[in-house]
Every structure is written in C-alpha cells, then in structure tokens.
Coordinates of C-alpha atoms in Angstrom, one line a residue:
M1 CA 29.3 25.3 -18.7
R2 CA 27.9 24.0 -22.0
G3 CA 30.6 21.3 -22.1
V4 CA 29.9 20.2 -18.6
K5 CA 26.2 20.0 -19.4
S6 CA 26.8 18.0 -22.5
S7 CA 29.1 15.6 -20.6
T8 CA 26.5 15.2 -17.9
E9 CA 23.8 14.5 -20.5
R10 CA 26.0 11.8 -22.1
L11 CA 26.6 10.2 -18.7
A12 CA 22.9 10.2 -18.0
S13 CA 22.1 8.7 -21.4
A14 CA 24.7 6.0 -20.9
F15 CA 23.4 5.2 -17.5
L16 CA 19.8 4.9 -18.8
A17 CA 21.0 2.7 -21.6
S18 CA 22.9 0.4 -19.3
R19 CA 21.7 -3.2 -19.1
P20 CA 20.6 -3.2 -15.5
V21 CA 18.5 -0.1 -16.0
Q22 CA 17.0 -1.4 -19.2
W23 CA 16.1 -4.7 -17.4
C24 CA 14.3 -2.7 -14.7
G25 CA 12.5 -0.8 -17.4
S26 CA 11.3 -4.0 -19.2
S27 CA 10.5 -5.6 -15.9
L28 CA 8.8 -2.6 -14.3
R29 CA 5.3 -4.1 -14.2
G30 CA 6.6 -7.2 -12.4
L31 CA 8.7 -5.1 -10.0
A32 CA 5.7 -2.9 -9.2
L33 CA 3.6 -6.0 -8.5
A34 CA 6.4 -7.3 -6.3
S35 CA 6.2 -4.0 -4.4
V36 CA 2.5 -4.5 -3.8
I37 CA 3.1 -8.0 -2.5
A38 CA 6.0 -7.0 -0.4
N39 CA 4.1 -4.2 1.3
I40 CA 1.3 -6.6 2.0
G41 CA 3.8 -9.1 3.3
I42 CA 5.4 -6.7 5.7
I43 CA 1.9 -6.2 7.3
V44 CA 1.8 -9.9 8.0
T45 CA 5.4 -10.0 9.3
G46 CA 4.6 -7.0 11.5
A47 CA 1.6 -8.9 12.8
A48 CA 3.9 -11.9 13.6
V49 CA 6.1 -9.5 15.6
R50 CA 3.1 -8.4 17.6
L51 CA 1.5 -11.8 18.0
T52 CA 4.7 -13.4 19.3
K53 CA 5.2 -10.6 21.8
S54 CA 8.4 -9.6 20.0
G55 CA 7.5 -5.9 19.6
L56 CA 10.3 -4.9 22.0
G57 CA 12.6 -7.8 21.0
C58 CA 14.9 -5.0 20.0
P59 CA 14.2 -2.5 22.9
T60 CA 15.6 0.6 21.1
W61 CA 16.0 2.2 17.7
P62 CA 17.8 2.6 15.3
R63 CA 20.1 0.1 17.1
C64 CA 18.7 -3.2 18.3
T65 CA 20.4 -2.6 21.7
D66 CA 22.4 0.3 23.1
E67 CA 25.6 -1.5 21.9
S68 CA 24.6 -3.4 18.8
Y69 CA 22.7 -2.8 15.6
V70 CA 21.8 -6.5 15.4
S71 CA 20.1 -8.8 17.8
T72 CA 22.3 -10.9 20.1
P73 CA 21.9 -14.5 21.2
E74 CA 21.0 -13.3 24.7
M75 CA 17.8 -11.6 23.3
G76 CA 16.4 -15.0 22.2
I77 CA 13.8 -15.7 19.6
N78 CA 11.9 -12.4 20.3
G79 CA 15.0 -10.4 19.4
A80 CA 15.6 -12.4 16.2
I81 CA 11.9 -11.9 15.1
E82 CA 12.0 -8.2 15.7
F83 CA 15.4 -7.7 14.0
G84 CA 14.3 -9.9 11.1
N85 CA 11.3 -7.7 10.5
R86 CA 13.5 -4.7 10.5
L87 CA 15.7 -6.3 7.8
L88 CA 12.7 -6.7 5.5
T89 CA 12.7 -2.9 5.1
F90 CA 15.8 -3.3 3.0
V91 CA 13.9 -5.7 0.7
L92 CA 11.3 -3.0 0.2
V93 CA 14.1 -0.4 -0.4
A94 CA 15.7 -2.7 -3.1
I95 CA 12.4 -3.2 -4.9
A96 CA 11.6 0.6 -4.7
V97 CA 15.0 1.5 -6.1
A98 CA 14.5 -1.0 -9.0
C99 CA 11.1 0.5 -9.7
F100 CA 12.6 4.0 -9.8
L101 CA 15.2 2.9 -12.2
G102 CA 12.6 1.2 -14.3
A103 CA 10.5 4.3 -14.4
L104 CA 13.5 6.3 -15.5
A105 CA 14.2 3.8 -18.2
R106 CA 10.5 4.2 -19.4
R107 CA 11.1 8.0 -19.5
R108 CA 7.6 8.7 -18.1
R109 CA 7.2 11.4 -15.5
S110 CA 4.0 9.8 -14.1
L111 CA 5.8 6.6 -13.4
V112 CA 8.8 8.4 -11.9
R113 CA 6.7 10.4 -9.5
L114 CA 4.8 7.3 -8.3
S115 CA 8.0 5.3 -7.8
V116 CA 9.5 8.2 -5.9
A117 CA 6.4 8.5 -3.7
V118 CA 6.6 4.8 -2.8
A119 CA 10.4 5.0 -2.2
L120 CA 10.0 8.0 0.1
G121 CA 7.3 6.3 2.2
I122 CA 9.6 3.4 3.1
P123 CA 12.1 5.4 5.3
G124 CA 9.1 7.2 6.7
Q125 CA 7.7 3.8 7.7
G126 CA 11.0 2.9 9.3
V127 CA 11.0 6.1 11.4
I128 CA 7.4 5.5 12.6
G129 CA 8.5 1.9 13.4
G130 CA 11.3 3.4 15.5
I131 CA 8.9 5.8 17.3
T132 CA 6.7 2.8 18.0
V133 CA 9.6 1.1 19.8
L134 CA 10.7 4.3 21.6
T135 CA 7.1 4.9 22.8
N136 CA 6.8 1.3 24.2
L137 CA 4.4 0.2 21.5
N138 CA 1.9 3.0 21.9
P139 CA -1.2 1.6 20.2
W140 CA -1.9 4.8 18.3
V141 CA 1.6 4.9 16.8
V142 CA 1.4 1.2 16.0
G143 CA -1.9 2.1 14.2
L144 CA -0.2 4.9 12.2
H145 CA 2.5 2.4 11.2
F146 CA -0.2 0.2 9.7
I147 CA -2.0 3.0 8.0
L148 CA 1.2 4.1 6.3
S149 CA 1.5 0.5 4.9
I150 CA -1.9 0.9 3.5
A151 CA -0.9 4.1 1.8
L152 CA 2.3 2.4 0.4
I153 CA 0.2 -0.4 -1.0
A154 CA -2.0 2.2 -2.8
G155 CA 1.1 3.9 -4.3
A156 CA 2.6 0.6 -5.4
F157 CA -0.8 -0.5 -6.9
A158 CA -1.1 2.7 -8.8
L159 CA 2.4 2.3 -10.2
W160 CA 1.6 -1.3 -11.2
R161 CA -1.6 -0.3 -13.0
R162 CA -0.1 2.8 -14.7
V163 CA 2.7 0.9 -16.4
D164 CA 0.3 -0.4 -19.0
E165 CA -1.7 2.8 -19.3
G166 CA -1.0 5.9 -21.3
D167 CA -0.6 9.4 -19.8
G168 CA -3.7 11.0 -21.3
E169 CA -6.6 12.3 -19.3
P170 CA -8.7 9.6 -17.6
V171 CA -11.7 8.4 -19.6
S172 CA -14.6 7.1 -17.5
L173 CA -16.1 3.8 -18.5
V174 CA -19.3 4.2 -16.3
P175 CA -21.8 7.0 -15.6
A176 CA -20.8 9.6 -13.0
P177 CA -23.2 8.3 -10.2
L178 CA -21.4 4.9 -10.3
R179 CA -18.1 6.6 -10.0
Q180 CA -19.4 8.4 -6.9
L181 CA -20.8 5.1 -5.5
A182 CA -17.3 3.6 -6.0
R183 CA -15.7 6.5 -4.1
V184 CA -18.1 6.0 -1.2
T185 CA -17.3 2.3 -1.2
T186 CA -13.6 3.2 -1.0
A187 CA -14.3 5.6 1.9
A188 CA -16.1 2.8 3.7
S189 CA -13.2 0.4 3.0
I190 CA -10.8 2.9 4.6
A191 CA -13.2 3.4 7.5
V192 CA -13.3 -0.4 8.1
I193 CA -9.5 -0.6 8.0
A194 CA -9.2 2.4 10.4
A195 CA -11.7 0.9 12.8
G196 CA -9.8 -2.4 12.7
V197 CA -6.7 -0.6 13.8
V198 CA -8.5 0.8 16.8
V199 CA -9.9 -2.6 17.6
T200 CA -6.4 -4.0 17.5
G201 CA -5.2 -1.3 19.9
S202 CA -7.9 -2.3 22.4
G203 CA -7.2 -6.1 22.2
P204 CA -4.8 -8.4 24.0
H205 CA -2.1 -8.8 21.3
S206 CA -0.1 -5.7 22.2
G207 CA 3.3 -7.0 21.1
D208 CA 4.8 -7.0 24.6
Q209 CA 3.6 -8.0 28.0
G210 CA 4.0 -4.5 29.4
A211 CA 2.7 -2.5 26.4
K212 CA -0.2 -0.1 26.9
R213 CA -3.6 -0.5 25.3
N214 CA -5.8 2.4 24.1
N215 CA -8.3 1.9 27.0
L216 CA -11.3 1.7 24.7
D217 CA -13.9 -1.0 25.3
P218 CA -13.1 -3.9 23.0
Q219 CA -16.7 -5.0 22.7
Q220 CA -18.0 -1.6 21.8
I221 CA -15.3 -0.8 19.3
S222 CA -15.6 -4.2 17.7
Q223 CA -19.3 -3.6 17.2
V224 CA -18.5 -0.3 15.4
H225 CA -16.1 -2.2 13.3
A226 CA -18.7 -4.9 12.5
D227 CA -21.3 -2.2 11.6
L228 CA -18.8 -0.6 9.1
V229 CA -18.1 -4.0 7.6
F230 CA -21.9 -4.6 7.0
L231 CA -22.0 -1.1 5.4
L232 CA -19.1 -1.9 3.1
I233 CA -20.6 -5.2 2.0
G234 CA -23.9 -3.5 1.3
L235 CA -22.2 -0.8 -0.8
T236 CA -20.2 -3.4 -2.7
V237 CA -23.4 -5.4 -3.5
A238 CA -25.1 -2.2 -4.7
L239 CA -22.2 -1.3 -6.8
W240 CA -22.1 -4.8 -8.4
F241 CA -25.8 -4.7 -9.3
A242 CA -25.5 -1.1 -10.6
L243 CA -22.5 -2.0 -12.8
R244 CA -24.4 -4.9 -14.3
A245 CA -27.5 -2.7 -14.8
V246 CA -25.7 -0.2 -16.9
G247 CA -23.7 -2.7 -18.9
A248 CA -20.3 -1.7 -17.5
P249 CA -17.2 -3.5 -18.8
P250 CA -16.9 -7.1 -17.6
S251 CA -13.6 -6.2 -15.9
A252 CA -15.4 -3.7 -13.7
V253 CA -18.2 -6.2 -12.8
R254 CA -15.6 -8.9 -12.0
A255 CA -13.6 -6.4 -9.8
A256 CA -16.8 -5.6 -7.8
A257 CA -17.6 -9.4 -7.4
T258 CA -14.0 -10.1 -6.4
L259 CA -14.2 -7.3 -3.7
F260 CA -17.4 -8.8 -2.4
W261 CA -16.0 -12.3 -2.0
V262 CA -12.8 -11.0 -0.4
E263 CA -14.9 -9.1 2.0
M264 CA -17.0 -12.2 2.8
G265 CA -13.8 -14.2 3.5
Q266 CA -12.4 -11.4 5.7
G267 CA -15.6 -11.0 7.5
L268 CA -15.8 -14.7 8.2
I269 CA -12.3 -14.7 9.7
G270 CA -13.1 -11.7 11.7
F271 CA -16.2 -13.2 13.3
V272 CA -14.6 -16.5 14.0
Q273 CA -11.5 -14.9 15.6
Y274 CA -13.8 -12.7 17.8
F275 CA -15.9 -15.6 19.1
T276 CA -12.8 -17.9 19.6
H277 CA -11.0 -15.2 21.6
L278 CA -8.5 -14.1 19.0
P279 CA -6.3 -17.1 18.3
V280 CA -2.9 -16.1 16.8
A281 CA -3.3 -17.8 13.5
L282 CA -6.7 -16.2 12.7
V283 CA -5.4 -12.8 13.7
A284 CA -2.5 -13.1 11.3
A285 CA -4.9 -14.3 8.6
H286 CA -7.1 -11.3 9.3
M287 CA -4.2 -8.9 8.9
L288 CA -3.4 -10.5 5.5
G289 CA -7.1 -10.1 4.6
S290 CA -7.0 -6.4 5.4
G291 CA -4.4 -5.9 2.8
L292 CA -6.3 -8.0 0.3
V293 CA -9.5 -6.1 0.9
W294 CA -7.7 -2.9 0.2
V295 CA -6.1 -4.1 -3.0
A296 CA -9.5 -5.4 -4.2
T297 CA -11.0 -2.0 -3.4
L298 CA -8.4 -0.2 -5.4
S299 CA -8.9 -2.7 -8.3
V300 CA -12.6 -1.6 -8.4
L301 CA -11.6 2.0 -8.7
W302 CA -9.1 1.4 -11.5
S303 CA -11.6 -0.7 -13.4
L304 CA -14.0 2.2 -13.9
R305 CA -11.7 4.3 -16.0
T306 CA -8.9 4.1 -18.6
R307 CA -6.1 6.3 -19.6
P308 CA -5.2 6.5 -23.3
V309 CA -1.8 7.5 -24.7
A310 CA -1.4 11.2 -24.5
A311 CA -2.0 13.0 -27.9
P312 CA 1.2 14.5 -29.3
A313 CA 1.6 18.2 -28.6
T314 CA 0.6 20.6 -31.4
P315 CA 3.2 23.1 -32.6
A316 CA 2.8 26.6 -31.2
P317 CA 3.2 29.4 -33.7
T318 CA 5.9 32.0 -33.1
R319 CA 5.5 35.7 -33.7
A320 CA 7.1 35.3 -37.1
G321 CA 4.4 32.8 -38.0
T322 CA 6.7 29.8 -37.9
A323 CA 6.2 26.8 -35.6
E324 CA 8.4 25.6 -32.9
P325 CA 8.1 22.3 -31.0
V326 CA 6.4 22.2 -27.6
T327 CA 7.8 19.8 -25.0
A328 CA 5.1 17.5 -23.6
S329 CA 4.7 17.7 -19.9

C-alpha cells in the first residue's frame, strides 16, 4: 500500500508540475476574471434568447429535439439561437476547469474551494435551464436561472479577488458601522435584482409566444422595483459620504463612487425602457447592467477589508518536550 501511495503522489506531483497546469496557475487571476466576464455574458445571451422569442427554439432538453442533440435547419433562426446559447455552457465549463487546475497549481485550499464551487454551479445552471424548457418557460424557473447566474458571478468574483490576497484572517479597513452599512447596501442590491426578475416575469418578453407570465400587475411590481432602486442609490450615497468622513482607503471611496454611477446608468436605462414600452435593445442593455451593478456591489464589499498572508504555524510541543511540525489548514 505504501508503494501505491508513493506512486500516486509522484503522479500527482508530475501532473501539477506539467506545463499546462503551471500555465493555469500563473494565469489564474486572468482566468478568474474571464469567468466573471463569461458569467455576465451568458446573462446577456440568455436575454437574447428571450428577446428573440427563441426560448423554445429547442423544444426539449437535454436534446434539442426528440431525435437530435443539435438544432436542425427546419428549426430556423430560433433553434440556432437557443442551441448556440446552450453551447456557451461548454465555454464556462472550460474556464472553470482551467481555474480549478490553476488553483491546484497554487496549492491553496481557499482557491480550490472557490473554483470547485463555481464549477459545480455550472451543471446546476444547465439543469435549471433544462427545467425552464420542460416547464414551457415558467417565469419563476426562468428567474431562478438568472439568480443562479448572479451567485456564479459572486463566486467567480471572489476567486478573482482572492488570488492576490493571503489566507490570513480578514482585517477590516473601516469601522464596524460602515461594514454594516455596506452589508445593508448589498442586501438592497440583491433585492433590486430579485425585484427585477419578478418584473421580467410579468412583462411581454416571455421568450416564446405561448409562454406563461406570472400574472402580477406589471405597473405595480415595476413601482416596487423602482422604490428599491431609490433605496439602493440612497444607501450608496450615504456609504460614499461615510467612507470619506472616516478617511477610508481611496480604493473603498472609489468603489462606492463607481457603484453609484453604475446604478445611475442602470436606472436611466430602466426608466427609458419602461416609458418606451420595453424596446429589445434597451432590455438587453438593462440585463447587462444588472450584472455590472452586482459586480460593483461586490467590489465595494471587498474594498472594505484585506487578507494578509497567514502566519506560519507554530510548533506544537510533544509529551517528551520536543516539537513537531503542525500542518497549516
């Protein structure tokens, strides 16, 4: 058994030392950023599927038709658009695998765990997408599909930021009340996104002519969404002033200012699209904006603390009074 274990360890070491894995390790920050961008991008392509009424371009899942895994010429442009969006899942998988290999090459458990979490979310996203098709584009399932994308963006963003950090305990850069205000702002951002999902489920862009809507009044739910947007903007302005008042790091002040301007741009698009009866181009831009607002929100949270390199573990005395090494967790 000892020989088998030694052989396995040599194979693992050789694998981690291989050129492709080492490249992933040295490129991990860029790969993680690519994961953030790709997960935002698939929100936009998913919106394109819905806005072109291609949601049932492939009417079943996991196949595109009962006889074929790919779209056929008879399915036209709608089938091609829906199948093309499905293919983008493999792009996400490829990036996620590269991130996992890069995290292994870095030999840091925190990075490995984050990369695994993102990688596991992608097949989950595919399954929910399949349920969306099988339930004839049920708006609540479609909304869950979007929310999981938001969660994947958060995981990819965390991986991106953790690459350049240590694994020590987080050290706050601002007073506790400001950290709490940032958490409330984050909660408001999540509420705005969730309300936007419900608004989408009540609107005309269902993804297919025969798809059901959630039967909520679009005007009323849009008003709730707008009220939450005003709350989020107010909290962001308060956070910006508070960060300046306490002399917070410039990066934190800039992050809050960036969040404010992204919110203003997103809000402007939202109001224009509402009063112009939801033109397709503006709806797509609004979907992109939702991803950008979320990334800007996460950036604020991460700017308020830092993680130093973990201190080396101290030797633990044995019963005989000698010291033995302690493995860092």
